[in-house]
PDB file of C-alpha atoms and ligand atoms in Angstrom:
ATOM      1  CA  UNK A  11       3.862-119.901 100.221  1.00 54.00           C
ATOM      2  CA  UNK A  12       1.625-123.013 101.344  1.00 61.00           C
ATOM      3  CA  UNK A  13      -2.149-123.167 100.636  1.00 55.00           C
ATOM      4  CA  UNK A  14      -3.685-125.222 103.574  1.00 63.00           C
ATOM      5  CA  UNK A  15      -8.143-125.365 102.578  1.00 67.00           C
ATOM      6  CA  UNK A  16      -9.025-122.042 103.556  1.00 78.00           C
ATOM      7  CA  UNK A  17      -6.083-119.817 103.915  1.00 81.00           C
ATOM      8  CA  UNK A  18      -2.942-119.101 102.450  1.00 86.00           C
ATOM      9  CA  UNK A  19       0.473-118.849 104.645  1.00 87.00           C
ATOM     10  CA  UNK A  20       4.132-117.641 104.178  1.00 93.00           C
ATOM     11  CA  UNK A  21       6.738-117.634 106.196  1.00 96.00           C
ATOM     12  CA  UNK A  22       8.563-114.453 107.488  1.00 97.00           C
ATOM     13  CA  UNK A  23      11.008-115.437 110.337  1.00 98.00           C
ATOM     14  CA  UNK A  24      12.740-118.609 109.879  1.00 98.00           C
ATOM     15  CA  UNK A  25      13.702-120.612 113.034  1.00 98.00           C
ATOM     16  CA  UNK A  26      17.500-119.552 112.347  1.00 98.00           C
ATOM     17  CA  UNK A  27      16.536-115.941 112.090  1.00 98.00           C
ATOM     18  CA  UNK A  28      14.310-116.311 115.611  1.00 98.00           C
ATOM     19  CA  UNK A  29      17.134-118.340 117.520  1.00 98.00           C
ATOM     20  CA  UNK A  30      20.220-115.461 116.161  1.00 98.00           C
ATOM     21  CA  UNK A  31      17.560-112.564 117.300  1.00 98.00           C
ATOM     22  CA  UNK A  32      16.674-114.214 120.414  1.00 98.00           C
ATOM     23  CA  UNK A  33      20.481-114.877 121.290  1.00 98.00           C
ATOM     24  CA  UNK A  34      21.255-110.777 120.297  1.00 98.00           C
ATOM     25  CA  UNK A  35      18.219-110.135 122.761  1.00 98.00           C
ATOM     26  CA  UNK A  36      19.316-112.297 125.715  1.00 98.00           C
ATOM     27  CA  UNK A  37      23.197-110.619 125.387  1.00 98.00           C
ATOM     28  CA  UNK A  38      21.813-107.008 125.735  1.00 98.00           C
ATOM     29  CA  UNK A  39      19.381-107.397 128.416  1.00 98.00           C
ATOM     30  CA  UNK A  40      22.403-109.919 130.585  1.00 98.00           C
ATOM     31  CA  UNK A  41      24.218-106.550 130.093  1.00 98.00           C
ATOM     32  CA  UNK A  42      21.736-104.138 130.757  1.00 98.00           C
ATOM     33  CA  UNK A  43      20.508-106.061 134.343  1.00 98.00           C
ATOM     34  CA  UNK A  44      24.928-106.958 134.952  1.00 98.00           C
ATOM     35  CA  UNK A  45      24.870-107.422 138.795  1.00 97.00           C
ATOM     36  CA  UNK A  46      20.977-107.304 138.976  1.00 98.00           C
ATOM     37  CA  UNK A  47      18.703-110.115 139.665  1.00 98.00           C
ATOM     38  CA  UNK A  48      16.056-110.311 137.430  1.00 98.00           C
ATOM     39  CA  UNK A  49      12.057-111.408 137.051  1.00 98.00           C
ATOM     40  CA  UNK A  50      10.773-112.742 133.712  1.00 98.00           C
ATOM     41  CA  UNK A  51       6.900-112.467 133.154  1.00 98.00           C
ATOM     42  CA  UNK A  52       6.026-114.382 130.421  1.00 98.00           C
ATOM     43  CA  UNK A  53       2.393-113.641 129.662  1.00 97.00           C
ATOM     44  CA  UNK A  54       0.377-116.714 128.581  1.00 97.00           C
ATOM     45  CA  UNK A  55       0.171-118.460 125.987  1.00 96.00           C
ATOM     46  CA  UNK A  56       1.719-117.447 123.418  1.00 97.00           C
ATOM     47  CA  UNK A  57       4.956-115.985 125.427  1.00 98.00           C
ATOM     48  CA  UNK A  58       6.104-119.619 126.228  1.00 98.00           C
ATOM     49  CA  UNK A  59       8.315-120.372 123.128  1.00 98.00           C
ATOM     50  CA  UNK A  60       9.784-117.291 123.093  1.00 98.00           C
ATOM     51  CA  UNK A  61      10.434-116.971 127.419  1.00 98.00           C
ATOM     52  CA  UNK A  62      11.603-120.518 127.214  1.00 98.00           C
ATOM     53  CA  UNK A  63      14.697-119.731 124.294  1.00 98.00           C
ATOM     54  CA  UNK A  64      15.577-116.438 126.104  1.00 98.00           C
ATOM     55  CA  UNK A  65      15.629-117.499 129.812  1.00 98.00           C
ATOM     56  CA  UNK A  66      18.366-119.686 128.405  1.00 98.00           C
ATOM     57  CA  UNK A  67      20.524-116.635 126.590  1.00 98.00           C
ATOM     58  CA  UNK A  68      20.751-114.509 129.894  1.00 98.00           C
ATOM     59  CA  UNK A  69      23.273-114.928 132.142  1.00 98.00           C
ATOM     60  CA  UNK A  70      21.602-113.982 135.814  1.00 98.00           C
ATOM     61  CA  UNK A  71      20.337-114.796 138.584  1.00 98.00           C
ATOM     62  CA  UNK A  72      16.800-114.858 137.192  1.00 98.00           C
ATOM     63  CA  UNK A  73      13.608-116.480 138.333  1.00 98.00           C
ATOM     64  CA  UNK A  74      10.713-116.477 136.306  1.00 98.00           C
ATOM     65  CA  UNK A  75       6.748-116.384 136.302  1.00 98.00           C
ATOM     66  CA  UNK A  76       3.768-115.901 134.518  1.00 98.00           C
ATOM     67  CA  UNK A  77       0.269-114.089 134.407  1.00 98.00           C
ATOM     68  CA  UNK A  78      -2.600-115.276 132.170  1.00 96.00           C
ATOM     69  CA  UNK A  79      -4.837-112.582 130.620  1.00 93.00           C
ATOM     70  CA  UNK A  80      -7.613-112.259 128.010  1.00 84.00           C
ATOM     71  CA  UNK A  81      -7.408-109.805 125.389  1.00 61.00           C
ATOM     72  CA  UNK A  82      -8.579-112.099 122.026  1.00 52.00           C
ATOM     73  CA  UNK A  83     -11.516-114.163 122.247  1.00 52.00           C
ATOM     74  CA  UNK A  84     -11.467-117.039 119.550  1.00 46.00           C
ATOM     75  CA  UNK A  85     -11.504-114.104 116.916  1.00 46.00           C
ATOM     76  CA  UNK A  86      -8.781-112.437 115.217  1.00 45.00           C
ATOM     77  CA  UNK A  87      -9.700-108.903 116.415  1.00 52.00           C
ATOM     78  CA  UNK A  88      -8.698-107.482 119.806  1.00 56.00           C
ATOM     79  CA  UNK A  89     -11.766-107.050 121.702  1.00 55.00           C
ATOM     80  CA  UNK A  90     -10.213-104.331 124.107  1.00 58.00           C
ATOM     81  CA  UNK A  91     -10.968-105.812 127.087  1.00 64.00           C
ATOM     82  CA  UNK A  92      -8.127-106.819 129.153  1.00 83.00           C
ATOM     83  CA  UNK A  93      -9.062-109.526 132.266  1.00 87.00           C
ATOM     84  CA  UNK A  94      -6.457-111.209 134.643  1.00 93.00           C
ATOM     85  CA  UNK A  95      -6.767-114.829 134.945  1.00 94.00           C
ATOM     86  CA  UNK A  96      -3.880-115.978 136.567  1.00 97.00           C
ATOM     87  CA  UNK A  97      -2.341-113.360 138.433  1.00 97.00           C
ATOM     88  CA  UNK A  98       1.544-113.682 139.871  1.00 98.00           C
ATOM     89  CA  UNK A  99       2.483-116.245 142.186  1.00 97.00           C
ATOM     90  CA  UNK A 100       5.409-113.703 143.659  1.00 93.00           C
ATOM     91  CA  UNK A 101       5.395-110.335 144.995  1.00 97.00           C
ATOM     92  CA  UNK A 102       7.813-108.160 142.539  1.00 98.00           C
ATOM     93  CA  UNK A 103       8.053-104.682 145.245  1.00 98.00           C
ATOM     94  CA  UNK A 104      11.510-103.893 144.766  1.00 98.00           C
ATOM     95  CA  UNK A 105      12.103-105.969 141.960  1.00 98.00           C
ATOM     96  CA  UNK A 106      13.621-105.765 138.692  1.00 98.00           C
ATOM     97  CA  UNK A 107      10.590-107.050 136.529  1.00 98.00           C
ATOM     98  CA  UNK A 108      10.440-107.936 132.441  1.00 98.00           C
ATOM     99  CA  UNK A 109       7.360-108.676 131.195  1.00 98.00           C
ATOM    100  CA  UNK A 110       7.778-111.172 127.785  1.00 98.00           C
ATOM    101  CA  UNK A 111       5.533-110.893 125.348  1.00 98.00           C
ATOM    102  CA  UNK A 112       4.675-112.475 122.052  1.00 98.00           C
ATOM    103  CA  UNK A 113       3.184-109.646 120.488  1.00 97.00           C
ATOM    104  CA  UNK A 114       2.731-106.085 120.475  1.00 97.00           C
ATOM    105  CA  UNK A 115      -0.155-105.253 118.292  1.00 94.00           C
ATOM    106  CA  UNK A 116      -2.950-102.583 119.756  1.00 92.00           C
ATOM    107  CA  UNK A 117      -0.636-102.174 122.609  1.00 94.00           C
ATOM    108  CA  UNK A 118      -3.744-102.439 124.867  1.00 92.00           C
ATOM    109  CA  UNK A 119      -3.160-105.479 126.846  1.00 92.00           C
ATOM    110  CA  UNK A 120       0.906-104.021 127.724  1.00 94.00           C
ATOM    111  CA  UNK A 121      -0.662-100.593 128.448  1.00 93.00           C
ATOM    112  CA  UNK A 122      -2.593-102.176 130.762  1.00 92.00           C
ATOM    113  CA  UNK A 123      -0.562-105.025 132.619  1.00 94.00           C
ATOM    114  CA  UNK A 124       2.458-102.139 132.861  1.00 95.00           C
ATOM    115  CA  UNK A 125      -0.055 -99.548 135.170  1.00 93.00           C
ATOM    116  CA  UNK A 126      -1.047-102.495 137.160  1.00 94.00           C
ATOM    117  CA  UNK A 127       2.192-104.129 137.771  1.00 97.00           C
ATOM    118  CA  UNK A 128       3.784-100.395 138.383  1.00 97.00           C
ATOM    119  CA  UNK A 129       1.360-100.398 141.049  1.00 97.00           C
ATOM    120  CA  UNK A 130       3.336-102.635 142.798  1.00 97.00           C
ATOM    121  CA  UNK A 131       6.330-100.964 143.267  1.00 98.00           C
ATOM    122  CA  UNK A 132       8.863-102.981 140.986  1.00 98.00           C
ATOM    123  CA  UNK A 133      12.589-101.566 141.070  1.00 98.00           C
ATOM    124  CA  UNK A 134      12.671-101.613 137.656  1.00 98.00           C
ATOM    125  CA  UNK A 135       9.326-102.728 135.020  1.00 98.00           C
ATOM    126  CA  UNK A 136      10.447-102.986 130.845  1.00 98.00           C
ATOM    127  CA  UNK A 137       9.106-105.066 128.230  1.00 98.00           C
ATOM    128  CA  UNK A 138      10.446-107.261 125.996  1.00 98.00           C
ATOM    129  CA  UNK A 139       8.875-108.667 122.820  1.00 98.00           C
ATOM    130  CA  UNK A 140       9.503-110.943 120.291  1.00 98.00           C
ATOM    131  CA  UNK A 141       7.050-109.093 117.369  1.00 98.00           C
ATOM    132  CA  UNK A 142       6.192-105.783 117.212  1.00 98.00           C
ATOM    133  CA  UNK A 143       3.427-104.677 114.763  1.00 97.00           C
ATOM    134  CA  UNK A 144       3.580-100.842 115.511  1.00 96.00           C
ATOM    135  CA  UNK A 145       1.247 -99.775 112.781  1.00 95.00           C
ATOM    136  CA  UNK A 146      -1.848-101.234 114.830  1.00 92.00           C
ATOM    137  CA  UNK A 147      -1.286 -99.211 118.124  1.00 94.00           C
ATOM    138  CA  UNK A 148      -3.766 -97.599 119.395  1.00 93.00           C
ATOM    139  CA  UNK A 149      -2.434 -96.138 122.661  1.00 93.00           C
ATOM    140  CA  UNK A 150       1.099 -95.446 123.560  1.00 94.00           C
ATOM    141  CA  UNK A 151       3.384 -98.043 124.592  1.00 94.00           C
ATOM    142  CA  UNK A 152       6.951 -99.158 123.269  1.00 95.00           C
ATOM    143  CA  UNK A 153       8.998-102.470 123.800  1.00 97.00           C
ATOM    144  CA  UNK A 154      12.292-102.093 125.452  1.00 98.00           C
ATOM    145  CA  UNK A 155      13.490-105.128 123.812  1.00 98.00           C
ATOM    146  CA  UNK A 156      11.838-105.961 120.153  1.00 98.00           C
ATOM    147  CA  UNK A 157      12.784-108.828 118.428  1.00 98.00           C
ATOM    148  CA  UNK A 158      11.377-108.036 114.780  1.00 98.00           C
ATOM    149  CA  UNK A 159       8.857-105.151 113.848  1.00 98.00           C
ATOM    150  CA  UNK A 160       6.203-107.137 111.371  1.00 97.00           C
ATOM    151  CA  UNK A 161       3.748-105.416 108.858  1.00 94.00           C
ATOM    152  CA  UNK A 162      -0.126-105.151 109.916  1.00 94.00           C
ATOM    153  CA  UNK A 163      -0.623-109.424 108.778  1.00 93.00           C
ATOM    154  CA  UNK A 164      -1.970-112.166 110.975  1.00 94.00           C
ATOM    155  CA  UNK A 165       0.727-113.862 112.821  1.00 96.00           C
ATOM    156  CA  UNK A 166       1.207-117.246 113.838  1.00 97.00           C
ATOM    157  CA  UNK A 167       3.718-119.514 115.167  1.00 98.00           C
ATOM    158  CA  UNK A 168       6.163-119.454 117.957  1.00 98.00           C
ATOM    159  CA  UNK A 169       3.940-119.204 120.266  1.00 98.00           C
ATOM    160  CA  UNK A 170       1.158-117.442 118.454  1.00 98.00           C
ATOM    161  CA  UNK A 171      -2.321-118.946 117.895  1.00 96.00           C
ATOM    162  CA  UNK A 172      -5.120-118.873 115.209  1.00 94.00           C
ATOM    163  CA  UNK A 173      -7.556-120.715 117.604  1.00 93.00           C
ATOM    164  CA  UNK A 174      -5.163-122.418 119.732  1.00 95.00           C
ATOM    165  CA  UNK A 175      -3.953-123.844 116.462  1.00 94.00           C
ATOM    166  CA  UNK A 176       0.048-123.574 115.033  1.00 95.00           C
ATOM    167  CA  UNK A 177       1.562-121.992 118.463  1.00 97.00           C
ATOM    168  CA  UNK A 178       4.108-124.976 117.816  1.00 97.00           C
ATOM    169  CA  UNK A 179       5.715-123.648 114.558  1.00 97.00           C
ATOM    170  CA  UNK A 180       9.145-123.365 114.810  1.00 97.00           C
ATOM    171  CA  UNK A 181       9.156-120.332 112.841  1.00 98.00           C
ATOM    172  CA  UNK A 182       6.608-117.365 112.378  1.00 98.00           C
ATOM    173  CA  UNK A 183       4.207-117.412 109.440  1.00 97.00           C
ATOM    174  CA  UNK A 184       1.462-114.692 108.590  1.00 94.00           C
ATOM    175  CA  UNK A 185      -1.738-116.224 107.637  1.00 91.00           C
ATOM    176  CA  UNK A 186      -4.499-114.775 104.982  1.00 87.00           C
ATOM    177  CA  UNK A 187      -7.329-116.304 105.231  1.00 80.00           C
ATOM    178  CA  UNK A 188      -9.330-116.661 101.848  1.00 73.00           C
ATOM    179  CA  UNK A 189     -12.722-114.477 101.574  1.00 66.00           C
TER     180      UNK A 189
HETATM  181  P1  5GP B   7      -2.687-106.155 121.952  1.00 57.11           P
HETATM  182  O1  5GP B   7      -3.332-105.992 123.280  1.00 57.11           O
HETATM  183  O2  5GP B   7      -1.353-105.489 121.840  1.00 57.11           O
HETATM  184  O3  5GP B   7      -3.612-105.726 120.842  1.00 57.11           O
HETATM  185  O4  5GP B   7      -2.503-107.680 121.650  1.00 57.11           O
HETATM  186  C1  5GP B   7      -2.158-108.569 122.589  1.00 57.11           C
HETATM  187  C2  5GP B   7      -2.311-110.007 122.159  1.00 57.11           C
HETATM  188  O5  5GP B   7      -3.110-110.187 120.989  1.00 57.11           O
HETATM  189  C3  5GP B   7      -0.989-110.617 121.822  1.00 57.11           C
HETATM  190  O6  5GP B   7      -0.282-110.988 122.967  1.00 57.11           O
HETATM  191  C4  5GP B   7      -1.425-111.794 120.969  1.00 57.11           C
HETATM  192  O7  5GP B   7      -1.747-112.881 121.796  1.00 57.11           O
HETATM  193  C5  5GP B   7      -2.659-111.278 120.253  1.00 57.11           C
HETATM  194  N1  5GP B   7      -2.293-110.867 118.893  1.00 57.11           N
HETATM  195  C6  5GP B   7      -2.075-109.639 118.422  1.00 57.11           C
HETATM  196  N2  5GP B   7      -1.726-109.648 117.126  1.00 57.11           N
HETATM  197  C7  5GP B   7      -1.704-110.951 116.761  1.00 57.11           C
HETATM  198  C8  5GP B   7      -1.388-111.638 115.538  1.00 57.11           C
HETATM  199  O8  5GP B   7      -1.023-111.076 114.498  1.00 57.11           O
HETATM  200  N3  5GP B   7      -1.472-113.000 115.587  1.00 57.11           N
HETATM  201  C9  5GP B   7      -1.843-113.684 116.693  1.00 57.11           C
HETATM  202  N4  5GP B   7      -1.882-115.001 116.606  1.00 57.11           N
HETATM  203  N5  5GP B   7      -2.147-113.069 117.851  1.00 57.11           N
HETATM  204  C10 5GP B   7      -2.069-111.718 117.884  1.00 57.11           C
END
């Protein structure tokens, strides 16, 4: 437990315990996609930690990509509203697609990116995320691939933000901040 001015933080997932998950993760999806080819879409920003340790556990041909999209403003509540910014650079019709995620929390942005990129007519479309905080859903979506289901606390680290700030932990931390 560190106290940092205005908040108090613990962490929750070392860097050893994120590196032996992410290597378990990579192993089950090489065999799951054996013989496939295969389409990472990390989704910005806070995928990028996590997408860049488990490109490197799977053993396929695999390209990668990613889509930018808005869901949390500068607060620390979802505001519902999902809004592509940066949309694909490659066509995925026919393709076996896996969106990476950071987080799974409302389930709202997922729910949403998974109709539109269906839309598209990927071979195959699955998700794969690092966190899952299942208790927050509010409509129905599932990971394929879940690194570690978390309690309903404020994240950060690998890859996650509290305004842009501590996405460069090594490990993940959950954050109280002090009334
Ligand atoms: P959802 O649409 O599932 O509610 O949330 C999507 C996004 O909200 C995640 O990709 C993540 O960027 C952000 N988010 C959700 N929960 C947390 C959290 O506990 N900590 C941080 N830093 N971001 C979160």
């Amino acid at each position: 437990m560190s106290t940092r001015g205005d908040f108090t933080s613990e962490v929750l997932i070392t860097r050893e315990q994120l590196a032996q998950r992410v290597k378990e993760l990579g192993k089950q999806i090489t065999e799951d996609y054996k013989g496939e080819q295969l389409l990472l879409v990390g989704i910005l920003k806070g995928s990028v930690p996590f997408m860049a340790d488990l490109m490197r556990e799977i053993d396929l041909d695999l390209a990668i990509d990613f889509m930018s999209v808005s869901s949390y403003g500068s607060s620390t509540k979802s505001s519902g509203v999902v809004r592509i910014i940066k949309d694909l650079d490659t066509g995925i019709e026919g393709k076996n697609v896996l969106i990476v995620e950071d987080i799974i929390d409302t389930g709202l942005t997922l729910h949403y990116l998974k109709n539109y990129l269906s839309g598209r007519q990927p071979k195959s479309l699955k998700i794969c995320s690092i966190l899952d905080k299942p208790s927050r859903r509010k409509v129905e979506i599932e990971g394929d691939y879940i690194g570690f289901t978390v309690e309903d606390k404020y994240i950060v680290g690998y890859g996650l933000d509290m305004d842009q700030h501590y996405r460069n932990l090594p490990y993940i931390s959950w954050i109280r901040v002090k009334e």
